[in-house]
Coordinates of C-alpha atoms in Angstrom, one line a residue:
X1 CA 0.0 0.0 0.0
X2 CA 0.7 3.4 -0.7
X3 CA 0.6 6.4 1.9
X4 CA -0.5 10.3 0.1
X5 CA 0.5 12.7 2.8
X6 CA -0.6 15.6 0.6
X7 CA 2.7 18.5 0.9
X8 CA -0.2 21.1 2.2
X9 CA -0.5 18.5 5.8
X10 CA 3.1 17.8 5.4
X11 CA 3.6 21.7 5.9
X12 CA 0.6 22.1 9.1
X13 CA 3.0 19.0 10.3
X14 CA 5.6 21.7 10.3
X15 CA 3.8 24.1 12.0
X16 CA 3.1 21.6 14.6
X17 CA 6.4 20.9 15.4
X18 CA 7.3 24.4 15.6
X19 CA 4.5 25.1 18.2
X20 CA 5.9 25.2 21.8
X21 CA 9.1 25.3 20.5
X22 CA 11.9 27.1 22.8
X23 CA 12.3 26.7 26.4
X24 CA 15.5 28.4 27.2
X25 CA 18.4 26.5 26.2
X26 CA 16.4 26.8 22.6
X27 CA 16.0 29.8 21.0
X28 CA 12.2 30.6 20.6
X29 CA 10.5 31.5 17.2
X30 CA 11.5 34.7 15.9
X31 CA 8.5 36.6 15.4
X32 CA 5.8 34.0 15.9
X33 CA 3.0 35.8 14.7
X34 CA 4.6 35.8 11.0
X35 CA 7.3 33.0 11.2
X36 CA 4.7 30.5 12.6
X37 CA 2.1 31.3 9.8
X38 CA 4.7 31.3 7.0
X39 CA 5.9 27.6 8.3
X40 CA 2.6 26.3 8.4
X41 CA 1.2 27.6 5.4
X42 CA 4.3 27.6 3.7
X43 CA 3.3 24.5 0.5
X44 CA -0.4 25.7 0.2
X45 CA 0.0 25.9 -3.4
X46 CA -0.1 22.2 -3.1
X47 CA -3.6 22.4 -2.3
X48 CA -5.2 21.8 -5.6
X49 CA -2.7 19.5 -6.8
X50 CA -3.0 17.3 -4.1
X51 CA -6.6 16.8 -4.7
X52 CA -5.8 15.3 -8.2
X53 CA -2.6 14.0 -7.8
X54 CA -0.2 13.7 -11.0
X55 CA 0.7 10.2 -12.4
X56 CA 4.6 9.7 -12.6
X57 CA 4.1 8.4 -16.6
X58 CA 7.7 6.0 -15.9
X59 CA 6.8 4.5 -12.3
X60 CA 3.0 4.9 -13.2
X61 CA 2.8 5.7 -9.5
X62 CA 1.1 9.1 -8.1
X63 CA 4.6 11.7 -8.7
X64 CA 6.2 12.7 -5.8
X65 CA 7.2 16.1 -4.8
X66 CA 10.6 15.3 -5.1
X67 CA 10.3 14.3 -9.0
X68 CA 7.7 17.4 -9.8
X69 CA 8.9 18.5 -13.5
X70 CA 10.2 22.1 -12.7
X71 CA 7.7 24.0 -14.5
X72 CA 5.3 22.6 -12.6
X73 CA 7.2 23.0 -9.2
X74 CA 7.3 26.7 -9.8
X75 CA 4.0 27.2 -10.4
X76 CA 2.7 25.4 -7.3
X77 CA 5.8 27.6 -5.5
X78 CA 4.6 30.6 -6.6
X79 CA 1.1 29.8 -5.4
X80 CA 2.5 29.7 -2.1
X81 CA 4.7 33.0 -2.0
X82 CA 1.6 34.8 -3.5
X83 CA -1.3 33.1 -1.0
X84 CA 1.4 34.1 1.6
X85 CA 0.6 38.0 1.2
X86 CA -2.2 37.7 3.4
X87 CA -0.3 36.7 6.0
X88 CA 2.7 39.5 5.8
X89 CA 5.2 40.6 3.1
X90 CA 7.9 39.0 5.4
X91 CA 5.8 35.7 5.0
X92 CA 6.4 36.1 1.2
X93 CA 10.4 36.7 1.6
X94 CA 10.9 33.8 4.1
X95 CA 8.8 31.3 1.3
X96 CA 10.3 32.3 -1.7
X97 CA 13.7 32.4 0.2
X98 CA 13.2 28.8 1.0
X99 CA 11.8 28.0 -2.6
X100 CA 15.0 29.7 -4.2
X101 CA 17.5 27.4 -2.0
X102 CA 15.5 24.3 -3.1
X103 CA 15.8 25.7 -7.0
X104 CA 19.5 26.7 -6.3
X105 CA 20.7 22.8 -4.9
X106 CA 18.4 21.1 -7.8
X107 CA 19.3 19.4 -11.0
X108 CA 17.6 22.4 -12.2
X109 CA 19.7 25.3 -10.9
X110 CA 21.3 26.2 -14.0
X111 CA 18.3 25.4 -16.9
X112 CA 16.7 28.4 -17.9
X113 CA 13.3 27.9 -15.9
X114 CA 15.6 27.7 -12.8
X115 CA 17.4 30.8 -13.1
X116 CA 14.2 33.0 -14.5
X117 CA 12.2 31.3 -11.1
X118 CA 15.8 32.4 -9.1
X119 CA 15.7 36.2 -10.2
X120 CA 12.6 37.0 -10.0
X121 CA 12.3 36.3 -6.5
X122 CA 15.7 37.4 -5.9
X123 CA 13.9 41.4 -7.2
X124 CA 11.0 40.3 -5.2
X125 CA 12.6 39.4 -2.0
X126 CA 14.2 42.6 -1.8
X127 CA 11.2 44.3 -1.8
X128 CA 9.3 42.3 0.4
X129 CA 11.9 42.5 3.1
X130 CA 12.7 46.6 2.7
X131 CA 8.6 46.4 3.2
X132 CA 9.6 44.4 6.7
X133 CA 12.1 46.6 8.1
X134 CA 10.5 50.0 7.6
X135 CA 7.6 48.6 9.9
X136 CA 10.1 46.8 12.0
X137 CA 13.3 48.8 12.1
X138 CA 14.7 46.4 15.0
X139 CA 14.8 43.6 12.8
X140 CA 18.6 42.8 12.2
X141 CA 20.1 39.9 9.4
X142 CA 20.8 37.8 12.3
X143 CA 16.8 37.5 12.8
X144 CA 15.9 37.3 9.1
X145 CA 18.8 34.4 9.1
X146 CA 17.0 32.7 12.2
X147 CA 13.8 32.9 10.6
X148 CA 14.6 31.7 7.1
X149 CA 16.8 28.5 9.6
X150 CA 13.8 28.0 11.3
X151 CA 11.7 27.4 8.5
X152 CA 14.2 24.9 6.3
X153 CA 14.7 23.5 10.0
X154 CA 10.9 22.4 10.5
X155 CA 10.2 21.8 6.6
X156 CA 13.1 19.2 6.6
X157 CA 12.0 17.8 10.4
X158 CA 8.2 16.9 9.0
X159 CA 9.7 15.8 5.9
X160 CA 11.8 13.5 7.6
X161 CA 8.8 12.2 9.8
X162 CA 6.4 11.7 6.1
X163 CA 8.8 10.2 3.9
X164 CA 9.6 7.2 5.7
X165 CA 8.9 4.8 8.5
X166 CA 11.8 5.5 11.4
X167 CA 12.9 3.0 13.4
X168 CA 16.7 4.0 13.4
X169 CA 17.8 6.9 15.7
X170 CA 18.8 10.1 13.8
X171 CA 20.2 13.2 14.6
X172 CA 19.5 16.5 12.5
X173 CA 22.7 18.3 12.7
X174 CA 21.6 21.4 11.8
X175 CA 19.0 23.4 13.6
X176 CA 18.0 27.1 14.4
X177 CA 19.6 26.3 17.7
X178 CA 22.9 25.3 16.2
X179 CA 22.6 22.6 18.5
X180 CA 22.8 18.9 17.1
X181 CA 19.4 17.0 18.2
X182 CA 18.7 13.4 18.3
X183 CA 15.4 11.8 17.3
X184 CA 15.0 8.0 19.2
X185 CA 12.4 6.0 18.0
X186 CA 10.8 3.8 20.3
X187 CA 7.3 1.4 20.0
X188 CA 4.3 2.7 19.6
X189 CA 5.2 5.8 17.7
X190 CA 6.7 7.7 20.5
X191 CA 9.5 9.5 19.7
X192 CA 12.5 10.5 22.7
X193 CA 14.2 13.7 21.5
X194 CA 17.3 14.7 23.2
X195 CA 18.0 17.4 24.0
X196 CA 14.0 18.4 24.5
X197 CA 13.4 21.6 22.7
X198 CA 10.1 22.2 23.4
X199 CA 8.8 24.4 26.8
X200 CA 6.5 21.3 27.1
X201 CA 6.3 18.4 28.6
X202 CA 5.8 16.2 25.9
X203 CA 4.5 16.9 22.2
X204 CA 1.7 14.9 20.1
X205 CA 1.3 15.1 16.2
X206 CA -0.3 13.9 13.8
X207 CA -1.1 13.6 9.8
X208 CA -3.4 12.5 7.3
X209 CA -3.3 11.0 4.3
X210 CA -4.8 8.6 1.6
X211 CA -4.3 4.5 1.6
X212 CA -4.1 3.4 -2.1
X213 CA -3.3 0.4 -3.4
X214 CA 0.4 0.0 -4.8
X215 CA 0.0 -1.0 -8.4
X216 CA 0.0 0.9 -11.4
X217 CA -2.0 3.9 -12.6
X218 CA -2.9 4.9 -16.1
X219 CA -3.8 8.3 -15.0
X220 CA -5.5 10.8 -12.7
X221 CA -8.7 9.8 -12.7
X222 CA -8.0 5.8 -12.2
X223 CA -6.1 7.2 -8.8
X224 CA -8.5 8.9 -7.3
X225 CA -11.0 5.8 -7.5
X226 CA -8.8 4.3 -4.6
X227 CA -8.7 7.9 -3.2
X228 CA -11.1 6.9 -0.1
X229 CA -9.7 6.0 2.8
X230 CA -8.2 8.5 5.1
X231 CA -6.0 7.2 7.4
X232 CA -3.8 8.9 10.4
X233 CA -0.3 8.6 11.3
X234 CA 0.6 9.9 14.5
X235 CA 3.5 10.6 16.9
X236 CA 4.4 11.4 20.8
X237 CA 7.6 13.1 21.4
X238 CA 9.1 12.8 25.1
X239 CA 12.0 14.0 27.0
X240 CA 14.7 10.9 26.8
X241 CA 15.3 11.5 30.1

């Protein structure tokens, strides 16, 4: 069986994990009521492609994200930096500054769709973050870096937690803390993190997703016909200590 985690609960998964988060030793979100918003939110332009998932025409299994032909990627990314407007223009710089790193280490860095994608948002950004700072003078590059870390930091964490099923400890070297931490599985999908991040005393998740059979597809249509049961996946972080 197959399990569609569409990228727009993948990203609430994000915002999840970055609730609660800081307690001290780790460095809070920077500006919650924007940087919160802009992680959650952050692959809405997913929304509508989710709901009729491509058909990868080689595997003739639904296409995943990380095999979305780059015309296509961009579009659902600028979806995403435009429905984040309503949120703040520093929203829209901290999106389409993720996007651009993702376009920057792809196969498709240096193809003409790449590097058109890459400068406009590179003209956009600019404005969008001048836009910031003359509402928010006190915001310094060592707080737009944290922010733009943060984001990559919780995108990457959820990603880690959809793609696969963990049974292996891991440790994410990189975080906004600059602080290595380590991910423990343990049965019945509990999770011990060390050190504990969170001002919490423990920390439950959860996603959604479709159960389709694994066999081949001939197209949109023939998946969604298996598109109809909704299942949960689900996880309890702890203190390992």
């Amino acid at each position: 069986m197959l399990f569609l985690i569409p990228q727009s609960i993948h990203a609430a998964l994000s915002g999840d994990l970055a609730s609660h988060w800081g307690n001290g030793s780790v460095p809070s979100l920077i500006h919650p009521e924007v940087v919160w918003p802009a992680i959650f939110h952050h692959d809405n332009g997913w929304i509508v492609t989710d709901r009729s998932p491509p058909i990868d025409p080689e595997t003739k299994r639904p296409l995943s994200f990380l095999d979305t032909p780059t015309e296509l990627a961009h579009e659902i990314w600028t979806k995403s930096i435009e429905g984040a407007a309503r949120i703040s223009p520093f929203a829209q710089y901290l999106i389409a500054e993720h996007f651009m790193s993702l376009r920057e280490h792809s196969h498709a860095a240096d193809t003409p769709a790449g590097q058109r994608f890459v400068h406009k948002y590179e003209e956009l950004c600019d404005t969008w973050r001048d836009n910031w700072e003359s509402r928010h003078p006190l915001c310094n590059d060592q707080e737009v870096k944290l922010a733009i870390e943060q984001l990559r930091f919780f995108d990457w964490f959820s990603l880690w937690l959809c793609l696969d099923e963990r049974t292996e400890p891991h440790t994410f070297e990189e975080t906004p803390a600059h602080l290595p931490l380590t991910v423990t599985p343990q049965p019945e999908d509990t999770m011990q993190v060390d050190p504990w991040p969170w001002n919490t005393d423990h920390l439950h998740v959860a996603v959604g997703g479709y159960l389709v059979p694994d066999r081949d597809y001939e197209d949109t249509d023939d998946l969604l016909i298996e598109m109809n049961d909704w299942c949960r996946m689900e996880w309890l972080f702890v203190p390992a200590s």
